[in-house]
mmCIF file of N, CA and C in Angstrom:
data_model
loop_
_atom_site.group_PDB
_atom_site.id
_atom_site.type_symbol
_atom_site.label_atom_id
_atom_site.label_comp_id
_atom_site.label_asym_id
_atom_site.label_seq_id
_atom_site.Cartn_x
_atom_site.Cartn_y
_atom_site.Cartn_z
ATOM 1 N N ARG U 1 129.714 128.554 71.917
ATOM 2 C CA ARG U 1 130.781 127.745 72.483
ATOM 3 C C ARG U 1 130.203 126.688 73.397
ATOM 4 N N SER U 2 130.787 125.527 73.371
ATOM 5 C CA SER U 2 130.261 124.420 74.156
ATOM 6 C C SER U 2 130.421 124.625 75.659
ATOM 7 N N LEU U 3 131.386 125.443 76.107
ATOM 8 C CA LEU U 3 131.540 125.703 77.535
ATOM 9 C C LEU U 3 130.388 126.519 78.091
ATOM 10 N N GLU U 4 129.658 127.202 77.220
ATOM 11 C CA GLU U 4 128.536 128.017 77.650
ATOM 12 C C GLU U 4 127.220 127.240 77.658
ATOM 13 N N TRP U 5 127.231 126.021 77.169
ATOM 14 C CA TRP U 5 126.010 125.213 77.187
ATOM 15 C C TRP U 5 125.573 124.988 78.624
ATOM 16 N N THR U 6 124.288 125.045 78.846
ATOM 17 C CA THR U 6 123.783 124.712 80.182
ATOM 18 C C THR U 6 123.815 123.202 80.344
ATOM 19 N N LEU U 7 123.782 122.779 81.583
ATOM 20 C CA LEU U 7 123.794 121.332 81.835
ATOM 21 C C LEU U 7 122.544 120.673 81.274
ATOM 22 N N GLU U 8 121.436 121.400 81.274
ATOM 23 C CA GLU U 8 120.209 120.856 80.701
ATOM 24 C C GLU U 8 120.365 120.619 79.201
ATOM 25 N N GLN U 9 121.049 121.539 78.515
ATOM 26 C CA GLN U 9 121.276 121.387 77.083
ATOM 27 C C GLN U 9 122.132 120.157 76.780
ATOM 28 N N CYS U 10 122.957 119.766 77.726
ATOM 29 C CA CYS U 10 123.838 118.609 77.543
ATOM 30 C C CYS U 10 123.234 117.324 78.108
ATOM 31 N N GLY U 11 122.052 117.420 78.675
ATOM 32 C CA GLY U 11 121.449 116.240 79.289
ATOM 33 C C GLY U 11 122.040 115.913 80.645
ATOM 34 N N LEU U 12 122.637 116.905 81.296
ATOM 35 C CA LEU U 12 123.263 116.680 82.601
ATOM 36 C C LEU U 12 122.564 117.470 83.692
ATOM 37 N N SER U 13 121.261 117.418 83.716
ATOM 38 C CA SER U 13 120.546 118.090 84.797
ATOM 39 C C SER U 13 120.953 117.441 86.113
ATOM 40 N N SER U 14 120.383 117.866 87.187
ATOM 41 C CA SER U 14 120.794 117.367 88.506
ATOM 42 C C SER U 14 120.758 115.845 88.604
ATOM 43 N N LEU U 15 119.907 115.207 87.835
ATOM 44 C CA LEU U 15 119.845 113.750 87.875
ATOM 45 C C LEU U 15 121.087 113.097 87.286
ATOM 46 N N GLY U 16 121.783 113.805 86.396
ATOM 47 C CA GLY U 16 122.972 113.243 85.772
ATOM 48 C C GLY U 16 124.254 113.524 86.525
ATOM 49 N N LEU U 17 124.201 114.377 87.533
ATOM 50 C CA LEU U 17 125.417 114.747 88.255
ATOM 51 C C LEU U 17 126.076 113.585 89.005
ATOM 52 N N PRO U 18 125.323 112.702 89.644
ATOM 53 C CA PRO U 18 125.999 111.563 90.294
ATOM 54 C C PRO U 18 126.763 110.692 89.297
ATOM 55 N N GLN U 19 126.184 110.455 88.129
ATOM 56 C CA GLN U 19 126.874 109.669 87.112
ATOM 57 C C GLN U 19 128.105 110.398 86.598
ATOM 58 N N LEU U 20 127.985 111.724 86.430
ATOM 59 C CA LEU U 20 129.128 112.510 85.982
ATOM 60 C C LEU U 20 130.246 112.458 87.020
ATOM 61 N N ALA U 21 129.905 112.614 88.288
ATOM 62 C CA ALA U 21 130.918 112.565 89.352
ATOM 63 C C ALA U 21 131.617 111.214 89.366
ATOM 64 N N THR U 22 130.862 110.144 89.219
ATOM 65 C CA THR U 22 131.452 108.801 89.195
ATOM 66 C C THR U 22 132.407 108.650 88.018
ATOM 67 N N ARG U 23 131.985 109.119 86.867
ATOM 68 C CA ARG U 23 132.823 109.016 85.659
ATOM 69 C C ARG U 23 134.087 109.859 85.792
ATOM 70 N N VAL U 24 133.954 111.072 86.303
ATOM 71 C CA VAL U 24 135.109 111.949 86.466
ATOM 72 C C VAL U 24 136.101 111.330 87.447
ATOM 73 N N ASN U 25 135.594 110.765 88.531
ATOM 74 C CA ASN U 25 136.482 110.103 89.496
ATOM 75 C C ASN U 25 137.255 108.977 88.843
ATOM 76 N N SER U 26 136.604 108.190 88.011
ATOM 77 C CA SER U 26 137.283 107.059 87.380
ATOM 78 C C SER U 26 138.332 107.530 86.373
ATOM 79 N N VAL U 27 138.124 108.689 85.766
ATOM 80 C CA VAL U 27 139.074 109.200 84.779
ATOM 81 C C VAL U 27 140.258 109.901 85.447
ATOM 82 N N PHE U 28 140.003 110.725 86.459
ATOM 83 C CA PHE U 28 141.050 111.561 87.042
ATOM 84 C C PHE U 28 141.732 110.958 88.261
ATOM 85 N N SER U 29 141.126 109.985 88.877
ATOM 86 C CA SER U 29 141.687 109.418 90.094
ATOM 87 C C SER U 29 142.554 108.200 89.766
ATOM 88 N N SER U 30 143.626 108.059 90.528
ATOM 89 C CA SER U 30 144.484 106.883 90.387
ATOM 90 C C SER U 30 144.902 106.427 91.783
ATOM 91 N N LYS U 31 145.532 105.285 91.848
ATOM 92 C CA LYS U 31 145.964 104.758 93.140
ATOM 93 C C LYS U 31 146.937 105.722 93.822
ATOM 94 N N ASN U 32 147.823 106.315 93.045
ATOM 95 C CA ASN U 32 148.817 107.239 93.599
ATOM 96 C C ASN U 32 148.301 108.667 93.716
ATOM 97 N N ASN U 33 147.199 108.982 93.039
ATOM 98 C CA ASN U 33 146.648 110.330 93.044
ATOM 99 C C ASN U 33 145.126 110.256 93.135
ATOM 100 N N PRO U 34 144.617 109.834 94.311
ATOM 101 C CA PRO U 34 143.161 109.693 94.440
ATOM 102 C C PRO U 34 142.469 111.050 94.486
ATOM 103 N N ILE U 35 141.415 111.172 93.723
ATOM 104 C CA ILE U 35 140.605 112.385 93.719
ATOM 105 C C ILE U 35 139.165 111.956 93.903
ATOM 106 N N SER U 36 138.488 112.626 94.805
ATOM 107 C CA SER U 36 137.093 112.303 95.060
ATOM 108 C C SER U 36 136.231 113.517 94.774
ATOM 109 N N ILE U 37 135.418 113.408 93.749
ATOM 110 C CA ILE U 37 134.513 114.473 93.358
ATOM 111 C C ILE U 37 133.093 113.974 93.577
ATOM 112 N N THR U 38 132.280 114.775 94.232
ATOM 113 C CA THR U 38 130.909 114.371 94.528
ATOM 114 C C THR U 38 129.914 115.167 93.691
ATOM 115 N N ALA U 39 128.723 114.634 93.574
ATOM 116 C CA ALA U 39 127.652 115.348 92.878
ATOM 117 C C ALA U 39 127.359 116.669 93.578
ATOM 118 N N ALA U 40 127.483 116.692 94.895
ATOM 119 C CA ALA U 40 127.241 117.927 95.649
ATOM 120 C C ALA U 40 128.223 119.021 95.242
ATOM 121 N N GLN U 41 129.469 118.652 94.982
ATOM 122 C CA GLN U 41 130.458 119.634 94.558
ATOM 123 C C GLN U 41 130.130 120.190 93.171
ATOM 124 N N LEU U 42 129.465 119.412 92.364
ATOM 125 C CA LEU U 42 129.122 119.828 91.006
ATOM 126 C C LEU U 42 127.756 120.501 90.927
ATOM 127 N N SER U 43 126.984 120.439 91.994
ATOM 128 C CA SER U 43 125.583 120.855 91.948
ATOM 129 C C SER U 43 125.371 122.349 91.724
ATOM 130 N N SER U 44 126.353 123.171 92.038
ATOM 131 C CA SER U 44 126.172 124.610 91.824
ATOM 132 C C SER U 44 126.462 125.016 90.380
ATOM 133 N N ALA U 45 126.998 124.124 89.600
ATOM 134 C CA ALA U 45 127.322 124.427 88.206
ATOM 135 C C ALA U 45 126.053 124.584 87.380
ATOM 136 N N ARG U 46 126.085 125.587 86.511
ATOM 137 C CA ARG U 46 124.951 125.801 85.605
ATOM 138 C C ARG U 46 125.341 125.529 84.165
ATOM 139 N N THR U 47 126.650 125.641 83.869
ATOM 140 C CA THR U 47 127.124 125.431 82.503
ATOM 141 C C THR U 47 128.274 124.437 82.488
ATOM 142 N N VAL U 48 128.639 124.004 81.292
ATOM 143 C CA VAL U 48 129.800 123.124 81.146
ATOM 144 C C VAL U 48 131.049 123.832 81.650
ATOM 145 N N GLY U 49 131.163 125.125 81.380
ATOM 146 C CA GLY U 49 132.303 125.900 81.873
ATOM 147 C C GLY U 49 132.384 125.909 83.393
ATOM 148 N N ASP U 50 131.240 125.973 84.057
ATOM 149 C CA ASP U 50 131.214 125.906 85.527
ATOM 150 C C ASP U 50 131.758 124.567 86.015
ATOM 151 N N ILE U 51 131.383 123.503 85.321
ATOM 152 C CA ILE U 51 131.879 122.163 85.689
ATOM 153 C C ILE U 51 133.395 122.126 85.538
ATOM 154 N N VAL U 52 133.899 122.632 84.425
ATOM 155 C CA VAL U 52 135.341 122.660 84.181
ATOM 156 C C VAL U 52 136.043 123.454 85.282
ATOM 157 N N HIS U 53 135.511 124.601 85.627
ATOM 158 C CA HIS U 53 136.102 125.435 86.680
ATOM 159 C C HIS U 53 136.134 124.684 88.015
ATOM 160 N N THR U 54 135.031 124.059 88.377
ATOM 161 C CA THR U 54 134.953 123.306 89.631
ATOM 162 C C THR U 54 135.946 122.158 89.648
ATOM 163 N N LEU U 55 136.036 121.423 88.542
ATOM 164 C CA LEU U 55 136.975 120.296 88.468
ATOM 165 C C LEU U 55 138.416 120.778 88.578
ATOM 166 N N ARG U 56 138.737 121.874 87.920
ATOM 167 C CA ARG U 56 140.098 122.413 88.018
ATOM 168 C C ARG U 56 140.439 122.782 89.458
ATOM 169 N N GLU U 57 139.501 123.406 90.161
ATOM 170 C CA GLU U 57 139.739 123.777 91.557
ATOM 171 C C GLU U 57 139.991 122.545 92.417
ATOM 172 N N ILE U 58 139.171 121.522 92.253
ATOM 173 C CA ILE U 58 139.308 120.303 93.052
ATOM 174 C C ILE U 58 140.628 119.603 92.747
ATOM 175 N N ILE U 59 140.963 119.494 91.480
ATOM 176 C CA ILE U 59 142.209 118.825 91.091
ATOM 177 C C ILE U 59 143.417 119.636 91.548
ATOM 178 N N ASP U 60 143.354 120.963 91.417
ATOM 179 C CA ASP U 60 144.455 121.807 91.897
ATOM 180 C C ASP U 60 144.646 121.691 93.400
ATOM 181 N N GLN U 61 143.544 121.633 94.155
ATOM 182 C CA GLN U 61 143.631 121.471 95.608
ATOM 183 C C GLN U 61 144.261 120.125 95.961
ATOM 184 N N ALA U 62 143.872 119.087 95.240
ATOM 185 C CA ALA U 62 144.444 117.756 95.503
ATOM 186 C C ALA U 62 145.932 117.756 95.191
ATOM 187 N N ASP U 63 146.336 118.381 94.084
ATOM 188 C CA ASP U 63 147.747 118.456 93.727
ATOM 189 C C ASP U 63 148.527 119.259 94.763
ATOM 190 N N ALA U 64 147.972 120.370 95.226
ATOM 191 C CA ALA U 64 148.657 121.221 96.195
ATOM 192 C C ALA U 64 148.843 120.540 97.539
ATOM 193 N N SER U 65 147.889 119.700 97.896
ATOM 194 C CA SER U 65 147.990 119.025 99.186
ATOM 195 C C SER U 65 148.735 117.703 99.085
ATOM 196 N N GLY U 66 149.203 117.381 97.896
ATOM 197 C CA GLY U 66 149.985 116.166 97.719
ATOM 198 C C GLY U 66 149.182 114.906 97.664
ATOM 199 N N ILE U 67 147.894 115.042 97.453
ATOM 200 C CA ILE U 67 147.036 113.853 97.379
ATOM 201 C C ILE U 67 147.201 113.241 96.015
#
């Protein structure tokens, strides 16, 4: 399953995390619903599934706080 791929297998080692964070922000953030995701927040992820879990938590927190 692709969610079990490691970030290295996907070419997203730690060097790719800043670019991933920038891209995710541009996709999920809007003027009315700003979301700020940093490479540091993604740095503990080891797999694609970990990234998905982290993003869901951040987006859910933003939704809950009305951001």
